[in-house]
Amino acid sequence: MAGWLAGWLAWYLVSNTAHNLEVRGMNTGFGFIDSSAGFDTDFKLIDYTPGIGTYGQIFLIGILNTLLVSFMAIIFSTVLGFFVGVMRLSHNWLVAKVALAYVEIFRNVPLLIQIVFWYIGVFSLLPVVKKSLDLLFGTGNLILNNRGFYLSTPIPGDLFWMTSVTFVGAVIGAVLYRRRARKIQDSTGQQTKTLLPSLAAIIGLPLVVYYLTGQPLAWDVPMLKGFNFVGDTSVPPSFLALLVALSIYHAAHIAESVRAGILSVNRGQQDAGMGIGLKPGKVMRLVIIPQAMPAIVPPLISNWMNTVKNSSLAIAIGYPDVVSLFMQTALNQAGYAVEMVGMTMAFYMLVSLTISFFLNIYNKRVQLVER
């Protein structure tokens, strides 16, 4: 009954909206997706030509730009958040207070203000193109100026696939070696060092193959031509400002979740770890953090989803995310407001549900481990 009622309500809303749009002479439907778009964007991850490319490609460009900055912000904010969260519980007064100041400052300032601050107050004030900062000591591989961040683009040769295959094989081998070490420890109590052998395999083996195959990798180094650098991979200042603001803001929230999770673990667990001779770092990594994860993961899910949704604030500084590019510029040109807003909403909902789905699976695993 509830399903029938929901279906009827959806049908009524769609048909009524379509009728009202038709009465007002407004176009409806999704035929615009194949229509050519007459504008360009300064940052895109796929090939696109104004006047030839379609609104469907514009939608895809916006999605990829949103996913790129969100994914990187999630990685950086999670690593930084765990680091600051552990610092908050440090016995060193200065370290704990610095971490506390970080959390209180960045958590209590609105994210939109932080985005504008980083864009106008930091990245727009970087040196001009002719006075660019070379971040790799004069090699020209990493360039930073007020027009963005430029880095060399790798160009793989014919035999580079052998290095790639070796790297993937080394990673798989390291994972299997670590599992075997765990089984030995579970059955006999004997610990096997896995970090150095794994790093040696993951780094050393691909390097050996790389040199044996004649170093089949060239680099497209950024070159200053005219008024800007060309022939490289680059990101605009708006991307950098958005990435930094999202990472720092959400790291402050994650840090509090990590601190609360650690405090939820019984104090006796730490004393027991110290009692069997483990160093404080190992006690935190092997005893405390695994038991704190069931309390950390649920708020972490919300933080990751909020990172993706908050990336829509990029419209304030002109970063071409899906809202700015598709729901603003494309909508103003083509119309089809209901369809474009609906597609944008569906994208954010799909991403949030995907994050929730996979993290809930992980959350169930750590809950089972705890029992």
PDB file of C-alpha atoms in Angstrom, residues 126-236:
ATOM      1  CA  LEU A 126      51.227  33.777  -4.704  1.00  0.00           C
ATOM      2  CA  PRO A 127      53.957  35.071  -7.049  1.00  0.00           C
ATOM      3  CA  VAL A 128      53.068  35.879 -10.648  1.00  0.00           C
ATOM      4  CA  VAL A 129      53.956  33.507 -13.487  1.00  0.00           C
ATOM      5  CA  LYS A 130      57.451  34.930 -14.175  1.00  0.00           C
ATOM      6  CA  LYS A 131      58.345  34.670 -10.464  1.00  0.00           C
ATOM      7  CA  SER A 132      56.876  31.198  -9.937  1.00  0.00           C
ATOM      8  CA  LEU A 133      57.986  29.044  -7.016  1.00  0.00           C
ATOM      9  CA  ASP A 134      59.932  25.931  -8.051  1.00  0.00           C
ATOM     10  CA  LEU A 135      59.105  23.406  -5.323  1.00  0.00           C
ATOM     11  CA  LEU A 136      61.690  20.844  -6.464  1.00  0.00           C
ATOM     12  CA  PHE A 137      64.830  22.943  -6.181  1.00  0.00           C
ATOM     13  CA  GLY A 138      65.139  24.214  -9.740  1.00  0.00           C
ATOM     14  CA  THR A 139      64.187  20.998 -11.582  1.00  0.00           C
ATOM     15  CA  GLY A 140      61.020  22.611 -12.985  1.00  0.00           C
ATOM     16  CA  ASN A 141      58.864  19.585 -12.185  1.00  0.00           C
ATOM     17  CA  LEU A 142      56.636  21.278  -9.581  1.00  0.00           C
ATOM     18  CA  ILE A 143      55.705  24.918 -10.212  1.00  0.00           C
ATOM     19  CA  LEU A 144      53.414  27.051  -8.052  1.00  0.00           C
ATOM     20  CA  ASN A 145      52.157  30.555  -8.853  1.00  0.00           C
ATOM     21  CA  ASN A 146      48.976  32.628  -8.627  1.00  0.00           C
ATOM     22  CA  ARG A 147      47.553  30.826 -11.668  1.00  0.00           C
ATOM     23  CA  GLY A 148      47.784  27.377 -10.157  1.00  0.00           C
ATOM     24  CA  PHE A 149      49.958  24.354  -9.503  1.00  0.00           C
ATOM     25  CA  TYR A 150      51.881  22.778 -12.402  1.00  0.00           C
ATOM     26  CA  LEU A 151      53.583  19.392 -12.353  1.00  0.00           C
ATOM     27  CA  SER A 152      55.327  17.218 -14.909  1.00  0.00           C
ATOM     28  CA  THR A 153      53.203  14.668 -16.762  1.00  0.00           C
ATOM     29  CA  PRO A 154      54.583  11.105 -17.046  1.00  0.00           C
ATOM     30  CA  ILE A 155      54.642   9.677 -20.586  1.00  0.00           C
ATOM     31  CA  PRO A 156      54.985   5.853 -20.423  1.00  0.00           C
ATOM     32  CA  GLY A 157      56.989   4.093 -23.134  1.00  0.00           C
ATOM     33  CA  ASP A 158      56.301   0.753 -24.840  1.00  0.00           C
ATOM     34  CA  LEU A 159      57.819  -1.411 -22.093  1.00  0.00           C
ATOM     35  CA  PHE A 160      56.545   0.512 -19.102  1.00  0.00           C
ATOM     36  CA  TRP A 161      53.711  -1.988 -18.693  1.00  0.00           C
ATOM     37  CA  MET A 162      56.292  -4.459 -17.349  1.00  0.00           C
ATOM     38  CA  THR A 163      57.127  -2.078 -14.491  1.00  0.00           C
ATOM     39  CA  SER A 164      53.411  -1.578 -13.785  1.00  0.00           C
ATOM     40  CA  VAL A 165      52.738  -5.307 -13.716  1.00  0.00           C
ATOM     41  CA  THR A 166      55.712  -5.838 -11.392  1.00  0.00           C
ATOM     42  CA  PHE A 167      54.426  -3.149  -9.042  1.00  0.00           C
ATOM     43  CA  VAL A 168      50.943  -4.697  -8.877  1.00  0.00           C
ATOM     44  CA  GLY A 169      52.460  -8.129  -8.330  1.00  0.00           C
ATOM     45  CA  ALA A 170      54.687  -6.775  -5.550  1.00  0.00           C
ATOM     46  CA  VAL A 171      51.691  -5.194  -3.800  1.00  0.00           C
ATOM     47  CA  ILE A 172      49.722  -8.451  -3.989  1.00  0.00           C
ATOM     48  CA  GLY A 173      52.759 -10.365  -2.740  1.00  0.00           C
ATOM     49  CA  ALA A 174      53.183  -7.954   0.187  1.00  0.00           C
ATOM     50  CA  VAL A 175      49.527  -8.414   1.178  1.00  0.00           C
ATOM     51  CA  LEU A 176      49.838 -12.205   1.061  1.00  0.00           C
ATOM     52  CA  TYR A 177      53.096 -12.067   3.030  1.00  0.00           C
ATOM     53  CA  ARG A 178      51.430  -9.940   5.710  1.00  0.00           C
ATOM     54  CA  ARG A 179      48.491 -12.376   5.959  1.00  0.00           C
ATOM     55  CA  ARG A 180      50.896 -15.275   6.327  1.00  0.00           C
ATOM     56  CA  ALA A 181      52.764 -13.420   9.073  1.00  0.00           C
ATOM     57  CA  ARG A 182      49.487 -12.868  10.925  1.00  0.00           C
ATOM     58  CA  LYS A 183      48.564 -16.545  10.697  1.00  0.00           C
ATOM     59  CA  ILE A 184      51.968 -17.524  12.087  1.00  0.00           C
ATOM     60  CA  GLN A 185      51.558 -15.047  14.937  1.00  0.00           C
ATOM     61  CA  ASP A 186      48.051 -16.312  15.708  1.00  0.00           C
ATOM     62  CA  SER A 187      49.157 -19.951  15.774  1.00  0.00           C
ATOM     63  CA  THR A 188      52.603 -19.692  17.389  1.00  0.00           C
ATOM     64  CA  GLY A 189      52.837 -16.174  18.865  1.00  0.00           C
ATOM     65  CA  GLN A 190      55.980 -15.540  16.839  1.00  0.00           C
ATOM     66  CA  GLN A 191      56.148 -12.084  15.264  1.00  0.00           C
ATOM     67  CA  THR A 192      57.500 -11.632  11.739  1.00  0.00           C
ATOM     68  CA  LYS A 193      58.719  -8.282  10.461  1.00  0.00           C
ATOM     69  CA  THR A 194      56.701  -7.358   7.387  1.00  0.00           C
ATOM     70  CA  LEU A 195      57.176  -3.614   6.887  1.00  0.00           C
ATOM     71  CA  LEU A 196      60.725  -3.499   5.528  1.00  0.00           C
ATOM     72  CA  PRO A 197      60.442  -6.625   3.318  1.00  0.00           C
ATOM     73  CA  SER A 198      57.143  -5.320   1.894  1.00  0.00           C
ATOM     74  CA  LEU A 199      58.563  -1.872   1.166  1.00  0.00           C
ATOM     75  CA  ALA A 200      61.667  -3.426  -0.380  1.00  0.00           C
ATOM     76  CA  ALA A 201      59.502  -5.554  -2.669  1.00  0.00           C
ATOM     77  CA  ILE A 202      57.053  -2.782  -3.600  1.00  0.00           C
ATOM     78  CA  ILE A 203      59.775  -0.215  -4.308  1.00  0.00           C
ATOM     79  CA  GLY A 204      62.807  -2.310  -5.206  1.00  0.00           C
ATOM     80  CA  LEU A 205      61.369  -4.835  -7.683  1.00  0.00           C
ATOM     81  CA  PRO A 206      59.643  -2.239  -9.932  1.00  0.00           C
ATOM     82  CA  LEU A 207      62.836  -0.153  -9.905  1.00  0.00           C
ATOM     83  CA  VAL A 208      64.926  -3.130 -11.018  1.00  0.00           C
ATOM     84  CA  VAL A 209      62.493  -3.901 -13.860  1.00  0.00           C
ATOM     85  CA  TYR A 210      62.327  -0.193 -14.750  1.00  0.00           C
ATOM     86  CA  TYR A 211      66.095   0.061 -15.232  1.00  0.00           C
ATOM     87  CA  LEU A 212      66.384  -3.345 -16.941  1.00  0.00           C
ATOM     88  CA  THR A 213      63.806  -2.268 -19.532  1.00  0.00           C
ATOM     89  CA  GLY A 214      65.717   0.926 -20.321  1.00  0.00           C
ATOM     90  CA  GLN A 215      63.813   3.455 -18.180  1.00  0.00           C
ATOM     91  CA  PRO A 216      60.699   3.553 -20.428  1.00  0.00           C
ATOM     92  CA  LEU A 217      59.175   6.648 -18.857  1.00  0.00           C
ATOM     93  CA  ALA A 218      59.564  10.236 -20.078  1.00  0.00           C
ATOM     94  CA  TRP A 219      58.308  13.440 -18.445  1.00  0.00           C
ATOM     95  CA  ASP A 220      56.484  16.362 -20.005  1.00  0.00           C
ATOM     96  CA  VAL A 221      58.017  19.186 -17.990  1.00  0.00           C
ATOM     97  CA  PRO A 222      56.058  22.467 -17.632  1.00  0.00           C
ATOM     98  CA  MET A 223      57.498  25.139 -19.954  1.00  0.00           C
ATOM     99  CA  LEU A 224      56.892  28.872 -19.755  1.00  0.00           C
ATOM    100  CA  LYS A 225      55.526  30.008 -23.126  1.00  0.00           C
ATOM    101  CA  GLY A 226      53.967  33.429 -23.483  1.00  0.00           C
ATOM    102  CA  PHE A 227      51.988  34.294 -20.396  1.00  0.00           C
ATOM    103  CA  ASN A 228      51.700  30.862 -18.799  1.00  0.00           C
ATOM    104  CA  PHE A 229      53.138  27.358 -18.422  1.00  0.00           C
ATOM    105  CA  VAL A 230      52.105  24.765 -21.018  1.00  0.00           C
ATOM    106  CA  GLY A 231      52.686  21.084 -21.750  1.00  0.00           C
ATOM    107  CA  ASP A 232      52.006  19.704 -18.269  1.00  0.00           C
ATOM    108  CA  THR A 233      49.389  18.729 -15.711  1.00  0.00           C
ATOM    109  CA  SER A 234      47.954  21.663 -13.794  1.00  0.00           C
ATOM    110  CA  VAL A 235      45.208  22.587 -11.370  1.00  0.00           C
ATOM    111  CA  PRO A 236      43.774  26.098 -10.866  1.00  0.00           C
TER     112      PRO A 236
END
